[in-house]
């Protein structure tokens, strides 16, 4: 999909910021990190790959 106008660009930026905030939240959650397998599954689900 190609961004065709300013509105689509701003919408894409908003989603990117939300995604980055989700990753940062998971990455800084010490409670989740105490459960490495759960943390890993949540990160994989958020990022969208099994790496």
PDB file of N, CA and C in Angstrom, residues 10-50:
ATOM      1  N   UNK A  10      -0.261  10.848   8.186  1.00  0.00           N
ATOM      2  CA  UNK A  10      -0.435  11.094   9.612  1.00  0.00           C
ATOM      3  C   UNK A  10      -1.040   9.872  10.307  1.00  0.00           C
ATOM      4  N   UNK A  11      -1.977   9.218   9.665  1.00  0.00           N
ATOM      5  CA  UNK A  11      -2.583   8.009  10.219  1.00  0.00           C
ATOM      6  C   UNK A  11      -1.529   6.911  10.379  1.00  0.00           C
ATOM      7  N   UNK A  12      -0.667   6.761   9.381  1.00  0.00           N
ATOM      8  CA  UNK A  12       0.407   5.769   9.451  1.00  0.00           C
ATOM      9  C   UNK A  12       1.379   6.087  10.569  1.00  0.00           C
ATOM     10  N   UNK A  13       1.717   7.357  10.732  1.00  0.00           N
ATOM     11  CA  UNK A  13       2.602   7.763  11.827  1.00  0.00           C
ATOM     12  C   UNK A  13       1.985   7.456  13.185  1.00  0.00           C
ATOM     13  N   UNK A  14       0.686   7.687  13.313  1.00  0.00           N
ATOM     14  CA  UNK A  14      -0.012   7.398  14.560  1.00  0.00           C
ATOM     15  C   UNK A  14       0.088   5.908  14.904  1.00  0.00           C
ATOM     16  N   UNK A  15      -0.164   5.058  13.922  1.00  0.00           N
ATOM     17  CA  UNK A  15      -0.078   3.614  14.158  1.00  0.00           C
ATOM     18  C   UNK A  15       1.344   3.191  14.471  1.00  0.00           C
ATOM     19  N   UNK A  16       2.321   3.784  13.822  1.00  0.00           N
ATOM     20  CA  UNK A  16       3.721   3.468  14.104  1.00  0.00           C
ATOM     21  C   UNK A  16       4.076   3.840  15.540  1.00  0.00           C
ATOM     22  N   UNK A  17       3.633   4.999  15.989  1.00  0.00           N
ATOM     23  CA  UNK A  17       3.900   5.417  17.367  1.00  0.00           C
ATOM     24  C   UNK A  17       3.244   4.475  18.363  1.00  0.00           C
ATOM     25  N   UNK A  18       2.022   4.044  18.077  1.00  0.00           N
ATOM     26  CA  UNK A  18       1.344   3.082  18.962  1.00  0.00           C
ATOM     27  C   UNK A  18       2.114   1.769  19.021  1.00  0.00           C
ATOM     28  N   UNK A  19       2.580   1.317  17.879  1.00  0.00           N
ATOM     29  CA  UNK A  19       3.357   0.083  17.813  1.00  0.00           C
ATOM     30  C   UNK A  19       4.637   0.214  18.633  1.00  0.00           C
ATOM     31  N   UNK A  20       5.349   1.310  18.449  1.00  0.00           N
ATOM     32  CA  UNK A  20       6.589   1.533  19.199  1.00  0.00           C
ATOM     33  C   UNK A  20       6.325   1.595  20.701  1.00  0.00           C
ATOM     34  N   UNK A  21       5.217   2.217  21.092  1.00  0.00           N
ATOM     35  CA  UNK A  21       4.869   2.285  22.511  1.00  0.00           C
ATOM     36  C   UNK A  21       4.561   0.896  23.061  1.00  0.00           C
ATOM     37  N   UNK A  22       3.905   0.061  22.277  1.00  0.00           N
ATOM     38  CA  UNK A  22       3.601  -1.305  22.713  1.00  0.00           C
ATOM     39  C   UNK A  22       4.881  -2.097  22.940  1.00  0.00           C
ATOM     40  N   UNK A  23       5.814  -1.984  22.011  1.00  0.00           N
ATOM     41  CA  UNK A  23       7.095  -2.683  22.142  1.00  0.00           C
ATOM     42  C   UNK A  23       7.847  -2.183  23.372  1.00  0.00           C
ATOM     43  N   UNK A  24       7.901  -0.875  23.557  1.00  0.00           N
ATOM     44  CA  UNK A  24       8.607  -0.304  24.705  1.00  0.00           C
ATOM     45  C   UNK A  24       7.965  -0.743  26.014  1.00  0.00           C
ATOM     46  N   UNK A  25       6.652  -0.793  26.030  1.00  0.00           N
ATOM     47  CA  UNK A  25       5.936  -1.215  27.236  1.00  0.00           C
ATOM     48  C   UNK A  25       6.258  -2.666  27.583  1.00  0.00           C
ATOM     49  N   UNK A  26       6.228  -3.536  26.603  1.00  0.00           N
ATOM     50  CA  UNK A  26       6.564  -4.937  26.845  1.00  0.00           C
ATOM     51  C   UNK A  26       8.022  -5.082  27.259  1.00  0.00           C
ATOM     52  N   UNK A  27       8.885  -4.338  26.603  1.00  0.00           N
ATOM     53  CA  UNK A  27      10.315  -4.441  26.869  1.00  0.00           C
ATOM     54  C   UNK A  27      10.691  -3.941  28.257  1.00  0.00           C
ATOM     55  N   UNK A  28       9.913  -3.020  28.805  1.00  0.00           N
ATOM     56  CA  UNK A  28      10.254  -2.460  30.119  1.00  0.00           C
ATOM     57  C   UNK A  28       9.443  -3.083  31.256  1.00  0.00           C
ATOM     58  N   UNK A  29       8.599  -4.051  30.948  1.00  0.00           N
ATOM     59  CA  UNK A  29       7.745  -4.666  31.963  1.00  0.00           C
ATOM     60  C   UNK A  29       8.522  -5.764  32.692  1.00  0.00           C
ATOM     61  N   UNK A  30       9.045  -5.427  33.859  1.00  0.00           N
ATOM     62  CA  UNK A  30       9.849  -6.368  34.632  1.00  0.00           C
ATOM     63  C   UNK A  30       9.026  -7.552  35.138  1.00  0.00           C
ATOM     64  N   UNK A  31       7.739  -7.334  35.385  1.00  0.00           N
ATOM     65  CA  UNK A  31       6.868  -8.428  35.818  1.00  0.00           C
ATOM     66  C   UNK A  31       6.784  -9.502  34.735  1.00  0.00           C
ATOM     67  N   UNK A  32       6.627  -9.063  33.489  1.00  0.00           N
ATOM     68  CA  UNK A  32       6.591 -10.016  32.380  1.00  0.00           C
ATOM     69  C   UNK A  32       7.950 -10.660  32.150  1.00  0.00           C
ATOM     70  N   UNK A  33       9.007  -9.899  32.325  1.00  0.00           N
ATOM     71  CA  UNK A  33      10.338 -10.446  32.096  1.00  0.00           C
ATOM     72  C   UNK A  33      10.682 -11.525  33.119  1.00  0.00           C
ATOM     73  N   UNK A  34       9.987 -11.532  34.246  1.00  0.00           N
ATOM     74  CA  UNK A  34      10.178 -12.583  35.242  1.00  0.00           C
ATOM     75  C   UNK A  34       9.638 -13.918  34.721  1.00  0.00           C
ATOM     76  N   UNK A  35       8.828 -13.862  33.664  1.00  0.00           N
ATOM     77  CA  UNK A  35       8.289 -15.052  33.005  1.00  0.00           C
ATOM     78  C   UNK A  35       8.769 -15.025  31.554  1.00  0.00           C
ATOM     79  N   UNK A  36       9.995 -15.461  31.312  1.00  0.00           N
ATOM     80  CA  UNK A  36      10.611 -15.308  29.986  1.00  0.00           C
ATOM     81  C   UNK A  36       9.798 -15.891  28.825  1.00  0.00           C
ATOM     82  N   UNK A  37       9.179 -17.046  29.019  1.00  0.00           N
ATOM     83  CA  UNK A  37       8.418 -17.643  27.922  1.00  0.00           C
ATOM     84  C   UNK A  37       7.191 -16.800  27.578  1.00  0.00           C
ATOM     85  N   UNK A  38       6.509 -16.311  28.600  1.00  0.00           N
ATOM     86  CA  UNK A  38       5.338 -15.460  28.363  1.00  0.00           C
ATOM     87  C   UNK A  38       5.751 -14.166  27.674  1.00  0.00           C
ATOM     88  N   UNK A  39       6.843 -13.551  28.152  1.00  0.00           N
ATOM     89  CA  UNK A  39       7.353 -12.318  27.559  1.00  0.00           C
ATOM     90  C   UNK A  39       7.703 -12.541  26.085  1.00  0.00           C
ATOM     91  N   UNK A  40       8.382 -13.655  25.813  1.00  0.00           N
ATOM     92  CA  UNK A  40       8.795 -13.973  24.447  1.00  0.00           C
ATOM     93  C   UNK A  40       7.570 -14.146  23.540  1.00  0.00           C
ATOM     94  N   UNK A  41       6.544 -14.846  24.029  1.00  0.00           N
ATOM     95  CA  UNK A  41       5.338 -15.034  23.234  1.00  0.00           C
ATOM     96  C   UNK A  41       4.639 -13.712  22.943  1.00  0.00           C
ATOM     97  N   UNK A  42       4.552 -12.852  23.946  1.00  0.00           N
ATOM     98  CA  UNK A  42       3.917 -11.544  23.745  1.00  0.00           C
ATOM     99  C   UNK A  42       4.703 -10.694  22.752  1.00  0.00           C
ATOM    100  N   UNK A  43       6.026 -10.712  22.868  1.00  0.00           N
ATOM    101  CA  UNK A  43       6.850  -9.942  21.932  1.00  0.00           C
ATOM    102  C   UNK A  43       6.688 -10.476  20.513  1.00  0.00           C
ATOM    103  N   UNK A  44       6.720 -11.791  20.368  1.00  0.00           N
ATOM    104  CA  UNK A  44       6.555 -12.378  19.036  1.00  0.00           C
ATOM    105  C   UNK A  44       5.192 -12.027  18.458  1.00  0.00           C
ATOM    106  N   UNK A  45       4.168 -12.061  19.296  1.00  0.00           N
ATOM    107  CA  UNK A  45       2.827 -11.719  18.828  1.00  0.00           C
ATOM    108  C   UNK A  45       2.710 -10.260  18.424  1.00  0.00           C
ATOM    109  N   UNK A  46       3.405  -9.399  19.126  1.00  0.00           N
ATOM    110  CA  UNK A  46       3.361  -7.972  18.827  1.00  0.00           C
ATOM    111  C   UNK A  46       4.168  -7.638  17.587  1.00  0.00           C
ATOM    112  N   UNK A  47       5.358  -8.194  17.506  1.00  0.00           N
ATOM    113  CA  UNK A  47       6.249  -7.900  16.378  1.00  0.00           C
ATOM    114  C   UNK A  47       5.819  -8.672  15.136  1.00  0.00           C
ATOM    115  N   UNK A  48       5.238  -9.843  15.346  1.00  0.00           N
ATOM    116  CA  UNK A  48       4.685 -10.587  14.226  1.00  0.00           C
ATOM    117  C   UNK A  48       5.631 -11.545  13.537  1.00  0.00           C
ATOM    118  N   UNK A  49       6.624 -12.051  14.253  1.00  0.00           N
ATOM    119  CA  UNK A  49       7.471 -13.087  13.659  1.00  0.00           C
ATOM    120  C   UNK A  49       7.919 -14.040  14.756  1.00  0.00           C
ATOM    121  N   UNK A  50       8.425 -15.141  14.369  1.00  0.00           N
ATOM    122  CA  UNK A  50       8.825 -16.163  15.326  1.00  0.00           C
ATOM    123  C   UNK A  50      10.306 -16.187  15.639  1.00  0.00           C
TER     124      UNK A  50
END
